[in-house]
Each structure stands twice: as C-alpha cells, then as structure tokens.
Amino acid sequence: MHQDSERRVVVVPAYTCPLVALAVAHCGLELRVCELLPDSLDMDPAHLSQLCDANTLAVIPTHLAGRIADVPTACRIAHAFDAWVIEDAAQALGATVEGRSVGLQGDVAFFSLAVGKGLTMFEGGVLFTAHDALRAPLHNAASTEAPARIGWELRRSVELLGYAALYRPAGLRLAYGRPLRRDLARHDWIAAAGDEFDLDIPLHRPGAWRQSVARRALMRLPGFLVQTAQGAARWRACLQNIAGLTCMGDAAGQGVWPVMLVLLPDQTVRDAVLNRLWGSGYGLSLPFVHTLPDYAYLRAVVPAAESDALPNARALAGRLLAIGNSPWVTDADRTVVCEVLKEALAAAVRG
Ligand SMILES: *Cc1c(COP(=O)(O)O)cnc(C)c1O
C-alpha cells in the first residue's frame, strides 16, 4: 500500500507485539506509539488524534489476546486524515463483531497462524480486506514481499512436524518448560515471555503442504472456539470472586480466549504471582513484558519515550497477567492459580 503513497508514518498502540515495530521498520516506515486509555488495551483517542497528520499512512488497532479492540474509534480518527486502518487480529482468529469476523471494520487485517497463537502452520498468517479494490494490490504486495523460498519452507515444515509430534501436555512441557525455567532462573523475562525477535524477519509464502495443514486446522476452529469459550467461562467463575482483580473482557463483540487477561492492582502483586507460578506448568505468562519504547533491543526502530510519557500503557505493562486457557487446563489447575492470586492480593492489602 505504501508503495503508492508518500505517507511514511504508522501508528500503533504502545503496548503491542514487538514484531509489529519490526514489520514497520522492515517496510522502511516510521513508527509512532500511542498511549492507551486507563486500564485498557485500546488506544487513547485524544493521543491518537494528536499523532495523526497528513503523513500518517496507517493506524493499527489491535485485538490483543483475543479481546476486541475499538476499531470504529480508530477508523473515525484515521479516516479523517485519509489514513488506512489495519486491524491487527494476530491473536483473534474467530472473534466476531455483530456476527462478522474481526478485521472487516477496518480497511485491512491479518490473522497470525504462527506457533503460540492457537491454530498454527508454525509460521505464516492470513492477510485480508473488506475492500474489493484493495485485494489485488495486497495480493501483489504479498507475492513480492513474501516469495516462495524453498529452504525456509523446508525448515518450517520440519518445525511444524516436530511441533505436531510434541503436541500434548507432556511434550510441550518438555519442549518449552526447560528453556522457560532457564530464562526465569536468569531473570530474563523478555526471553521467557518470547518477546525477543530477530530484527530480520524471514518472509516467504507458506508452501502447499503447510497451507493444507492450516485449512484442516480451520475445520477444527469452531470446536476449538467452543472449548476455549467454556474454559474462559470456568476461569471467570473463579476469577470474579477475587477482590482487587479485573478480568479483561469485551465492550463489544465476541472475543476469543487463547488466554485470560487479568489486571492486578500493581506490579508488585503481579510479579509476586509470576514468581510463584511462571515456569510451573500452569500456563501463566506475560503478553509482552514492556511497552515498545522500553525494549532496549528495539531502540533503533521505536522512538524513545520520556520517562513520564505513556503512563497508562506502562502501568498496564506492569500489571497485566496472561493465564493459559488451553483445553488441557483442569479445574484443579484453576484452583491453584486462583489461590495464589488471592494470597498475593491479600499480602498486598496487609502491606
Ligand atoms: C504475533 C503477533 C504479530 C505477528 O504475527 P506473526 O504471524 O508472528 O508475524 C502481530 N501482532 C500481534 C499482536 C501478535 O501477537
């Protein structure tokens, strides 16, 4: 899209996946990060309006962790500047607004099918648009930017086979548990959260076999969504009894539940819970450790932020916790996690 435009700036929420910042840099575009509303994943409309101008190419509202972002507000502001709205639905495959998939309120959208996002072909995703006129340009850009690369395809296919072979609780604990505990022992939360990415993203078109794997996975999506929605309901039943904790939900639409996002009163409580349970197989994690400007390794691609800037986004980054909601989570697991949350919150009240 930017090939046909003089515009150079892309605006993203300050708290989002570091890969988004790397993708903007990859395109030779300039990033601006937007403050969030208090206790929210949504961009602050007032700050978004300030950030947009005649040089704004796109704004990227993000359906983080399956929660539904406020796309209409982003559209209202971005479209007033003739900028595009790209819905980042990387973590929201299956989420709907007014009965239609997320991604159709904005101009362009994508789902990720990378490992860790739910249904997967190990790496890859889906780019789509509701505008007929945009489909051909997007198709062309995807073909040019992500050509077939046989070496990478072979590697991803082997990785996908390895992942499929390990795809059960014991296997994944083996594959992910040990490196996770090693990262935690080193207090390397950025590595533990999986937030460290190569600055150079290898782009290539998924081959026919992996595409067929993704299509078959799509057949399982409705059942998977029902199962994870039931898991989320069970989580909510025990989380809602815990005073001082907010379970993030949706103001509009029907989100999906790859994880439960929980907001704790402060970072001390949040970190106490993580120190107790991260690495113990209960599926606790952080969506992201920091806001984008706070990753040292992203300094070349993210504008610096003053220490008093982005207070809401930074507070959120310190207080947010993701709790695993895979079909393998049991009621006994939920009880353990909720007890630890209660204890950490009670300890905070006692001081
Ligand atoms: C993972 C992720 C991306 C990038 O998706 P890939 O398929 O890994 O390129 C973008 N945005 C968000 C919010 C993500 O979680």
PDB file of C-alpha atoms in Angstrom, residues 74-326:
ATOM      1  CA  ALA A  74      -9.635   4.269  15.277  1.00  0.00           C
ATOM      2  CA  CYS A  75     -11.442   4.470  11.914  1.00  0.00           C
ATOM      3  CA  ARG A  76     -13.108   7.758  12.769  1.00  0.00           C
ATOM      4  CA  ILE A  77      -9.757   9.353  13.627  1.00  0.00           C
ATOM      5  CA  ALA A  78      -7.587   7.708  10.957  1.00  0.00           C
ATOM      6  CA  HIS A  79     -10.069   8.236   8.132  1.00  0.00           C
ATOM      7  CA  ALA A  80     -10.337  11.930   8.991  1.00  0.00           C
ATOM      8  CA  PHE A  81      -6.649  12.070   7.963  1.00  0.00           C
ATOM      9  CA  ASP A  82      -7.198   9.759   4.952  1.00  0.00           C
ATOM     10  CA  ALA A  83      -5.068   7.113   6.672  1.00  0.00           C
ATOM     11  CA  TRP A  84      -5.772   3.378   6.457  1.00  0.00           C
ATOM     12  CA  VAL A  85      -6.876   1.282   9.400  1.00  0.00           C
ATOM     13  CA  ILE A  86      -5.133  -2.089   9.663  1.00  0.00           C
ATOM     14  CA  GLU A  87      -6.685  -4.379  12.253  1.00  0.00           C
ATOM     15  CA  ASP A  88      -4.073  -6.488  13.987  1.00  0.00           C
ATOM     16  CA  ALA A  89      -6.082  -9.638  14.631  1.00  0.00           C
ATOM     17  CA  ALA A  90      -2.970 -11.820  15.013  1.00  0.00           C
ATOM     18  CA  GLN A  91      -4.351 -13.241  18.265  1.00  0.00           C
ATOM     19  CA  ALA A  92      -8.046 -13.041  17.432  1.00  0.00           C
ATOM     20  CA  LEU A  93      -8.878 -15.646  14.772  1.00  0.00           C
ATOM     21  CA  GLY A  94     -12.566 -16.489  15.280  1.00  0.00           C
ATOM     22  CA  ALA A  95     -13.515 -13.288  17.131  1.00  0.00           C
ATOM     23  CA  THR A  96     -16.615 -11.529  15.812  1.00  0.00           C
ATOM     24  CA  VAL A  97     -18.303  -8.140  15.962  1.00  0.00           C
ATOM     25  CA  GLU A  98     -22.013  -8.009  15.135  1.00  0.00           C
ATOM     26  CA  GLY A  99     -21.774 -11.545  13.786  1.00  0.00           C
ATOM     27  CA  ARG A 100     -18.915 -10.831  11.358  1.00  0.00           C
ATOM     28  CA  SER A 101     -15.238 -11.648  11.762  1.00  0.00           C
ATOM     29  CA  VAL A 102     -12.972  -9.060  13.303  1.00  0.00           C
ATOM     30  CA  GLY A 103     -10.891  -7.428  10.603  1.00  0.00           C
ATOM     31  CA  LEU A 104     -13.821  -6.281   8.469  1.00  0.00           C
ATOM     32  CA  GLN A 105     -14.490  -2.969  10.245  1.00  0.00           C
ATOM     33  CA  GLY A 106     -11.119  -1.518   9.259  1.00  0.00           C
ATOM     34  CA  ASP A 107      -9.568  -1.444   5.792  1.00  0.00           C
ATOM     35  CA  VAL A 108      -7.103  -4.329   6.029  1.00  0.00           C
ATOM     36  CA  ALA A 109      -6.499  -7.012   8.633  1.00  0.00           C
ATOM     37  CA  PHE A 110      -4.405 -10.054   9.414  1.00  0.00           C
ATOM     38  CA  PHE A 111      -4.523 -13.219  11.486  1.00  0.00           C
ATOM     39  CA  SER A 112      -1.370 -14.966  12.595  1.00  0.00           C
ATOM     40  CA  LEU A 113      -1.027 -18.724  12.201  1.00  0.00           C
ATOM     41  CA  ALA A 114       2.376 -18.698  13.898  1.00  0.00           C
ATOM     42  CA  VAL A 115       3.105 -21.138  16.677  1.00  0.00           C
ATOM     43  CA  GLY A 116       1.676 -19.962  20.007  1.00  0.00           C
ATOM     44  CA  LYS A 117      -1.334 -18.146  18.514  1.00  0.00           C
ATOM     45  CA  GLY A 118      -3.737 -21.091  18.596  1.00  0.00           C
ATOM     46  CA  LEU A 119      -4.287 -22.947  15.344  1.00  0.00           C
ATOM     47  CA  THR A 120      -0.964 -22.941  13.585  1.00  0.00           C
ATOM     48  CA  MET A 121       1.074 -23.770  10.479  1.00  0.00           C
ATOM     49  CA  PHE A 122       4.157 -22.882  12.565  1.00  0.00           C
ATOM     50  CA  GLU A 123       4.780 -19.591  10.769  1.00  0.00           C
ATOM     51  CA  GLY A 124       2.523 -17.656   8.440  1.00  0.00           C
ATOM     52  CA  GLY A 125      -0.800 -15.937   8.520  1.00  0.00           C
ATOM     53  CA  VAL A 126      -3.746 -14.523   6.611  1.00  0.00           C
ATOM     54  CA  LEU A 127      -3.974 -11.029   5.153  1.00  0.00           C
ATOM     55  CA  PHE A 128      -7.450  -9.889   4.178  1.00  0.00           C
ATOM     56  CA  THR A 129      -9.576  -6.880   3.343  1.00  0.00           C
ATOM     57  CA  ALA A 130     -13.237  -5.973   3.041  1.00  0.00           C
ATOM     58  CA  HIS A 131     -12.476  -3.609   0.128  1.00  0.00           C
ATOM     59  CA  ASP A 132     -12.617  -5.224  -3.319  1.00  0.00           C
ATOM     60  CA  ALA A 133     -10.289  -2.539  -4.663  1.00  0.00           C
ATOM     61  CA  LEU A 134      -7.578  -3.372  -2.151  1.00  0.00           C
ATOM     62  CA  ARG A 135      -7.492  -7.102  -2.772  1.00  0.00           C
ATOM     63  CA  ALA A 136      -5.315  -7.067  -5.908  1.00  0.00           C
ATOM     64  CA  PRO A 137      -2.731  -4.598  -4.521  1.00  0.00           C
ATOM     65  CA  LEU A 138      -2.477  -6.622  -1.293  1.00  0.00           C
ATOM     66  CA  HIS A 139      -2.086  -9.808  -3.268  1.00  0.00           C
ATOM     67  CA  ASN A 140       0.689  -8.272  -5.340  1.00  0.00           C
ATOM     68  CA  ALA A 141       2.453  -6.870  -2.284  1.00  0.00           C
ATOM     69  CA  ALA A 142       2.274 -10.248  -0.546  1.00  0.00           C
ATOM     70  CA  SER A 143       3.720 -12.025  -3.593  1.00  0.00           C
ATOM     71  CA  THR A 144       6.584  -9.551  -3.890  1.00  0.00           C
ATOM     72  CA  GLU A 145       7.317  -9.253  -0.164  1.00  0.00           C
ATOM     73  CA  ALA A 146       6.874 -12.932   0.638  1.00  0.00           C
ATOM     74  CA  PRO A 147       8.012 -15.040  -2.331  1.00  0.00           C
ATOM     75  CA  ALA A 148       8.286 -18.823  -2.180  1.00  0.00           C
ATOM     76  CA  ARG A 149      11.612 -19.762  -0.569  1.00  0.00           C
ATOM     77  CA  ILE A 150      12.251 -23.475  -0.645  1.00  0.00           C
ATOM     78  CA  GLY A 151      14.924 -23.563   2.083  1.00  0.00           C
ATOM     79  CA  TRP A 152      12.754 -21.696   4.590  1.00  0.00           C
ATOM     80  CA  GLU A 153       9.729 -23.764   3.631  1.00  0.00           C
ATOM     81  CA  LEU A 154      11.630 -26.965   4.323  1.00  0.00           C
ATOM     82  CA  ARG A 155      12.743 -25.662   7.679  1.00  0.00           C
ATOM     83  CA  ARG A 156       9.233 -24.547   8.707  1.00  0.00           C
ATOM     84  CA  SER A 157       7.797 -27.882   7.573  1.00  0.00           C
ATOM     85  CA  VAL A 158      10.255 -29.793   9.766  1.00  0.00           C
ATOM     86  CA  GLU A 159       9.491 -27.452  12.675  1.00  0.00           C
ATOM     87  CA  LEU A 160       5.754 -27.976  12.183  1.00  0.00           C
ATOM     88  CA  LEU A 161       6.221 -31.768  12.158  1.00  0.00           C
ATOM     89  CA  GLY A 162       8.302 -31.561  15.332  1.00  0.00           C
ATOM     90  CA  TYR A 163       5.660 -29.413  16.987  1.00  0.00           C
ATOM     91  CA  ALA A 164       2.887 -31.822  15.962  1.00  0.00           C
ATOM     92  CA  ALA A 165       4.894 -34.727  17.392  1.00  0.00           C
ATOM     93  CA  LEU A 166       5.181 -32.920  20.743  1.00  0.00           C
ATOM     94  CA  TYR A 167       1.604 -31.605  20.757  1.00  0.00           C
ATOM     95  CA  ARG A 168       0.392 -32.897  24.121  1.00  0.00           C
ATOM     96  CA  PRO A 169       0.927 -31.532  27.630  1.00  0.00           C
ATOM     97  CA  ALA A 170       3.983 -33.630  28.492  1.00  0.00           C
ATOM     98  CA  GLY A 171       5.599 -32.994  25.114  1.00  0.00           C
ATOM     99  CA  LEU A 172       5.143 -29.242  25.235  1.00  0.00           C
ATOM    100  CA  ARG A 173       6.360 -29.108  28.825  1.00  0.00           C
ATOM    101  CA  LEU A 174       9.464 -30.896  27.650  1.00  0.00           C
ATOM    102  CA  ALA A 175       9.965 -28.591  24.673  1.00  0.00           C
ATOM    103  CA  TYR A 176       9.081 -25.265  26.325  1.00  0.00           C
ATOM    104  CA  GLY A 177       9.343 -25.888  30.085  1.00  0.00           C
ATOM    105  CA  ARG A 178      13.070 -26.317  30.308  1.00  0.00           C
ATOM    106  CA  PRO A 179      14.091 -23.258  28.259  1.00  0.00           C
ATOM    107  CA  LEU A 180      11.449 -21.241  30.130  1.00  0.00           C
ATOM    108  CA  ARG A 181      12.796 -22.230  33.541  1.00  0.00           C
ATOM    109  CA  ARG A 182      16.321 -21.436  32.326  1.00  0.00           C
ATOM    110  CA  ASP A 183      15.247 -17.945  31.214  1.00  0.00           C
ATOM    111  CA  LEU A 184      13.426 -17.383  34.505  1.00  0.00           C
ATOM    112  CA  ALA A 185      16.435 -18.545  36.537  1.00  0.00           C
ATOM    113  CA  ARG A 186      18.413 -15.875  34.696  1.00  0.00           C
ATOM    114  CA  HIS A 187      15.666 -13.310  35.403  1.00  0.00           C
ATOM    115  CA  ASP A 188      15.423 -12.810  31.664  1.00  0.00           C
ATOM    116  CA  TRP A 189      11.711 -12.057  31.431  1.00  0.00           C
ATOM    117  CA  ILE A 190      11.944 -10.780  27.867  1.00  0.00           C
ATOM    118  CA  ALA A 191      13.220 -14.164  26.700  1.00  0.00           C
ATOM    119  CA  ALA A 192      10.772 -16.004  28.986  1.00  0.00           C
ATOM    120  CA  ALA A 193       7.831 -14.095  27.518  1.00  0.00           C
ATOM    121  CA  GLY A 194       9.038 -14.842  23.980  1.00  0.00           C
ATOM    122  CA  ASP A 195       9.431 -11.124  23.301  1.00  0.00           C
ATOM    123  CA  GLU A 196      12.838 -11.332  21.689  1.00  0.00           C
ATOM    124  CA  PHE A 197      12.710 -11.441  17.926  1.00  0.00           C
ATOM    125  CA  ASP A 198      15.317 -11.310  15.244  1.00  0.00           C
ATOM    126  CA  LEU A 199      15.395  -7.845  13.702  1.00  0.00           C
ATOM    127  CA  ASP A 200      15.397  -9.501  10.310  1.00  0.00           C
ATOM    128  CA  ILE A 201      12.080 -11.269   9.638  1.00  0.00           C
ATOM    129  CA  PRO A 202      12.376 -14.080   7.065  1.00  0.00           C
ATOM    130  CA  LEU A 203       9.373 -13.541   4.798  1.00  0.00           C
ATOM    131  CA  HIS A 204       8.176 -16.236   2.461  1.00  0.00           C
ATOM    132  CA  ARG A 205       4.985 -17.759   1.175  1.00  0.00           C
ATOM    133  CA  PRO A 206       3.814 -20.904   3.039  1.00  0.00           C
ATOM    134  CA  GLY A 207       4.040 -23.966   0.801  1.00  0.00           C
ATOM    135  CA  ALA A 208       1.150 -26.145  -0.347  1.00  0.00           C
ATOM    136  CA  TRP A 209       1.561 -28.731   2.429  1.00  0.00           C
ATOM    137  CA  ARG A 210       1.535 -26.199   5.255  1.00  0.00           C
ATOM    138  CA  GLN A 211      -1.402 -24.409   3.638  1.00  0.00           C
ATOM    139  CA  SER A 212      -3.314 -27.686   3.639  1.00  0.00           C
ATOM    140  CA  VAL A 213      -2.420 -28.171   7.319  1.00  0.00           C
ATOM    141  CA  ALA A 214      -3.817 -24.703   8.034  1.00  0.00           C
ATOM    142  CA  ARG A 215      -7.009 -25.449   6.091  1.00  0.00           C
ATOM    143  CA  ARG A 216      -7.536 -28.670   8.045  1.00  0.00           C
ATOM    144  CA  ALA A 217      -6.884 -26.778  11.276  1.00  0.00           C
ATOM    145  CA  LEU A 218      -9.586 -24.320  10.205  1.00  0.00           C
ATOM    146  CA  MET A 219     -12.089 -27.201  10.209  1.00  0.00           C
ATOM    147  CA  ARG A 220     -11.345 -27.636  13.903  1.00  0.00           C
ATOM    148  CA  LEU A 221     -11.724 -23.931  14.658  1.00  0.00           C
ATOM    149  CA  PRO A 222     -15.450 -23.940  15.617  1.00  0.00           C
ATOM    150  CA  GLY A 223     -14.931 -26.784  18.104  1.00  0.00           C
ATOM    151  CA  PHE A 224     -11.780 -25.139  19.434  1.00  0.00           C
ATOM    152  CA  LEU A 225     -13.642 -21.847  19.960  1.00  0.00           C
ATOM    153  CA  VAL A 226     -16.457 -23.570  21.863  1.00  0.00           C
ATOM    154  CA  GLN A 227     -13.957 -25.424  24.034  1.00  0.00           C
ATOM    155  CA  THR A 228     -11.907 -22.315  24.860  1.00  0.00           C
ATOM    156  CA  ALA A 229     -15.075 -20.243  25.481  1.00  0.00           C
ATOM    157  CA  GLN A 230     -16.146 -22.885  28.022  1.00  0.00           C
ATOM    158  CA  GLY A 231     -12.696 -22.764  29.595  1.00  0.00           C
ATOM    159  CA  ALA A 232     -12.959 -18.965  29.783  1.00  0.00           C
ATOM    160  CA  ALA A 233     -16.355 -19.206  31.486  1.00  0.00           C
ATOM    161  CA  ARG A 234     -14.869 -21.537  34.101  1.00  0.00           C
ATOM    162  CA  TRP A 235     -11.958 -19.175  34.618  1.00  0.00           C
ATOM    163  CA  ARG A 236     -14.309 -16.207  35.016  1.00  0.00           C
ATOM    164  CA  ALA A 237     -16.373 -18.128  37.570  1.00  0.00           C
ATOM    165  CA  CYS A 238     -13.372 -18.449  39.870  1.00  0.00           C
ATOM    166  CA  LEU A 239     -11.572 -15.187  38.986  1.00  0.00           C
ATOM    167  CA  GLN A 240     -14.610 -12.977  39.576  1.00  0.00           C
ATOM    168  CA  ASN A 241     -14.633 -13.880  43.277  1.00  0.00           C
ATOM    169  CA  ILE A 242     -11.180 -12.437  43.785  1.00  0.00           C
ATOM    170  CA  ALA A 243     -11.337  -8.874  45.072  1.00  0.00           C
ATOM    171  CA  GLY A 244      -8.879  -6.410  43.542  1.00  0.00           C
ATOM    172  CA  LEU A 245      -8.510  -8.241  40.261  1.00  0.00           C
ATOM    173  CA  THR A 246     -10.028  -7.336  36.888  1.00  0.00           C
ATOM    174  CA  CYS A 247     -10.612  -9.974  34.254  1.00  0.00           C
ATOM    175  CA  MET A 248     -10.399  -8.228  30.871  1.00  0.00           C
ATOM    176  CA  GLY A 249     -13.490  -8.652  28.688  1.00  0.00           C
ATOM    177  CA  ASP A 250     -15.055  -7.085  25.623  1.00  0.00           C
ATOM    178  CA  ALA A 251     -17.117  -3.899  25.408  1.00  0.00           C
ATOM    179  CA  ALA A 252     -18.455  -5.018  22.022  1.00  0.00           C
ATOM    180  CA  GLY A 253     -18.467  -8.220  20.017  1.00  0.00           C
ATOM    181  CA  GLN A 254     -17.478 -11.737  20.919  1.00  0.00           C
ATOM    182  CA  GLY A 255     -13.792 -12.204  21.514  1.00  0.00           C
ATOM    183  CA  VAL A 256     -11.818 -15.425  21.639  1.00  0.00           C
ATOM    184  CA  TRP A 257      -9.937 -16.774  24.626  1.00  0.00           C
ATOM    185  CA  PRO A 258      -6.422 -18.011  23.859  1.00  0.00           C
ATOM    186  CA  VAL A 259      -5.566 -16.795  27.372  1.00  0.00           C
ATOM    187  CA  MET A 260      -7.340 -14.958  30.167  1.00  0.00           C
ATOM    188  CA  LEU A 261      -6.007 -11.442  30.637  1.00  0.00           C
ATOM    189  CA  VAL A 262      -6.059 -10.299  34.224  1.00  0.00           C
ATOM    190  CA  LEU A 263      -5.226  -6.841  35.526  1.00  0.00           C
ATOM    191  CA  LEU A 264      -3.719  -6.690  39.022  1.00  0.00           C
ATOM    192  CA  PRO A 265      -3.562  -3.611  41.272  1.00  0.00           C
ATOM    193  CA  ASP A 266       0.180  -3.079  40.869  1.00  0.00           C
ATOM    194  CA  GLN A 267       3.363  -4.593  39.528  1.00  0.00           C
ATOM    195  CA  THR A 268       4.480  -5.946  42.927  1.00  0.00           C
ATOM    196  CA  VAL A 269       1.426  -8.197  43.161  1.00  0.00           C
ATOM    197  CA  ARG A 270       1.659  -9.197  39.507  1.00  0.00           C
ATOM    198  CA  ASP A 271       5.340 -10.090  39.792  1.00  0.00           C
ATOM    199  CA  ALA A 272       4.751 -11.995  43.044  1.00  0.00           C
ATOM    200  CA  VAL A 273       2.229 -14.202  41.225  1.00  0.00           C
ATOM    201  CA  LEU A 274       4.595 -14.723  38.314  1.00  0.00           C
ATOM    202  CA  ASN A 275       7.489 -15.557  40.635  1.00  0.00           C
ATOM    203  CA  ARG A 276       5.334 -18.222  42.274  1.00  0.00           C
ATOM    204  CA  LEU A 277       3.829 -19.830  39.169  1.00  0.00           C
ATOM    205  CA  TRP A 278       5.616 -18.902  35.949  1.00  0.00           C
ATOM    206  CA  GLY A 279       7.514 -21.953  34.797  1.00  0.00           C
ATOM    207  CA  SER A 280       5.427 -24.327  36.935  1.00  0.00           C
ATOM    208  CA  GLY A 281       3.271 -25.543  34.070  1.00  0.00           C
ATOM    209  CA  TYR A 282       0.124 -23.531  34.873  1.00  0.00           C
ATOM    210  CA  GLY A 283       0.412 -21.527  31.677  1.00  0.00           C
ATOM    211  CA  LEU A 284       0.987 -18.144  33.306  1.00  0.00           C
ATOM    212  CA  SER A 285       2.830 -15.636  31.166  1.00  0.00           C
ATOM    213  CA  LEU A 286       3.035 -12.051  30.037  1.00  0.00           C
ATOM    214  CA  PRO A 287       1.524 -10.943  26.751  1.00  0.00           C
ATOM    215  CA  PHE A 288       4.532  -8.617  26.494  1.00  0.00           C
ATOM    216  CA  VAL A 289       6.967  -7.505  29.175  1.00  0.00           C
ATOM    217  CA  HIS A 290       7.212  -3.840  28.194  1.00  0.00           C
ATOM    218  CA  THR A 291       5.700  -1.082  26.116  1.00  0.00           C
ATOM    219  CA  LEU A 292       7.532  -0.825  22.789  1.00  0.00           C
ATOM    220  CA  PRO A 293       9.838   2.083  23.773  1.00  0.00           C
ATOM    221  CA  ASP A 294      11.022   0.144  26.838  1.00  0.00           C
ATOM    222  CA  TYR A 295      12.697  -2.700  24.937  1.00  0.00           C
ATOM    223  CA  ALA A 296      16.400  -1.918  24.648  1.00  0.00           C
ATOM    224  CA  TYR A 297      16.730  -4.143  21.585  1.00  0.00           C
ATOM    225  CA  LEU A 298      14.073  -2.164  19.694  1.00  0.00           C
ATOM    226  CA  ARG A 299      15.739   1.202  20.196  1.00  0.00           C
ATOM    227  CA  ALA A 300      16.733   1.500  16.550  1.00  0.00           C
ATOM    228  CA  VAL A 301      13.143   1.105  15.335  1.00  0.00           C
ATOM    229  CA  VAL A 302      10.955   2.609  18.095  1.00  0.00           C
ATOM    230  CA  PRO A 303      11.007   6.311  19.001  1.00  0.00           C
ATOM    231  CA  ALA A 304      12.230   6.942  22.543  1.00  0.00           C
ATOM    232  CA  ALA A 305       9.654   7.929  25.159  1.00  0.00           C
ATOM    233  CA  GLU A 306      10.301  10.254  28.105  1.00  0.00           C
ATOM    234  CA  SER A 307      10.204   8.551  31.481  1.00  0.00           C
ATOM    235  CA  ASP A 308       6.863  10.222  32.275  1.00  0.00           C
ATOM    236  CA  ALA A 309       5.314   9.508  28.862  1.00  0.00           C
ATOM    237  CA  LEU A 310       2.749   6.758  28.195  1.00  0.00           C
ATOM    238  CA  PRO A 311       1.723   6.373  31.855  1.00  0.00           C
ATOM    239  CA  ASN A 312      -1.348   4.232  31.104  1.00  0.00           C
ATOM    240  CA  ALA A 313       0.423   1.880  28.716  1.00  0.00           C
ATOM    241  CA  ARG A 314       3.374   1.485  31.066  1.00  0.00           C
ATOM    242  CA  ALA A 315       1.112   0.854  34.060  1.00  0.00           C
ATOM    243  CA  LEU A 316      -0.747  -1.781  32.054  1.00  0.00           C
ATOM    244  CA  ALA A 317       2.511  -3.482  31.049  1.00  0.00           C
ATOM    245  CA  GLY A 318       3.406  -3.785  34.727  1.00  0.00           C
ATOM    246  CA  ARG A 319       0.032  -5.040  35.921  1.00  0.00           C
ATOM    247  CA  LEU A 320      -1.186  -7.369  33.190  1.00  0.00           C
ATOM    248  CA  LEU A 321      -1.001 -11.132  33.509  1.00  0.00           C
ATOM    249  CA  ALA A 322      -1.942 -13.791  30.958  1.00  0.00           C
ATOM    250  CA  ILE A 323      -3.321 -17.078  32.250  1.00  0.00           C
ATOM    251  CA  GLY A 324      -3.295 -20.112  29.980  1.00  0.00           C
ATOM    252  CA  ASN A 325      -6.693 -21.281  28.720  1.00  0.00           C
ATOM    253  CA  SER A 326      -5.809 -24.322  26.666  1.00  0.00           C
TER     254      SER A 326
END
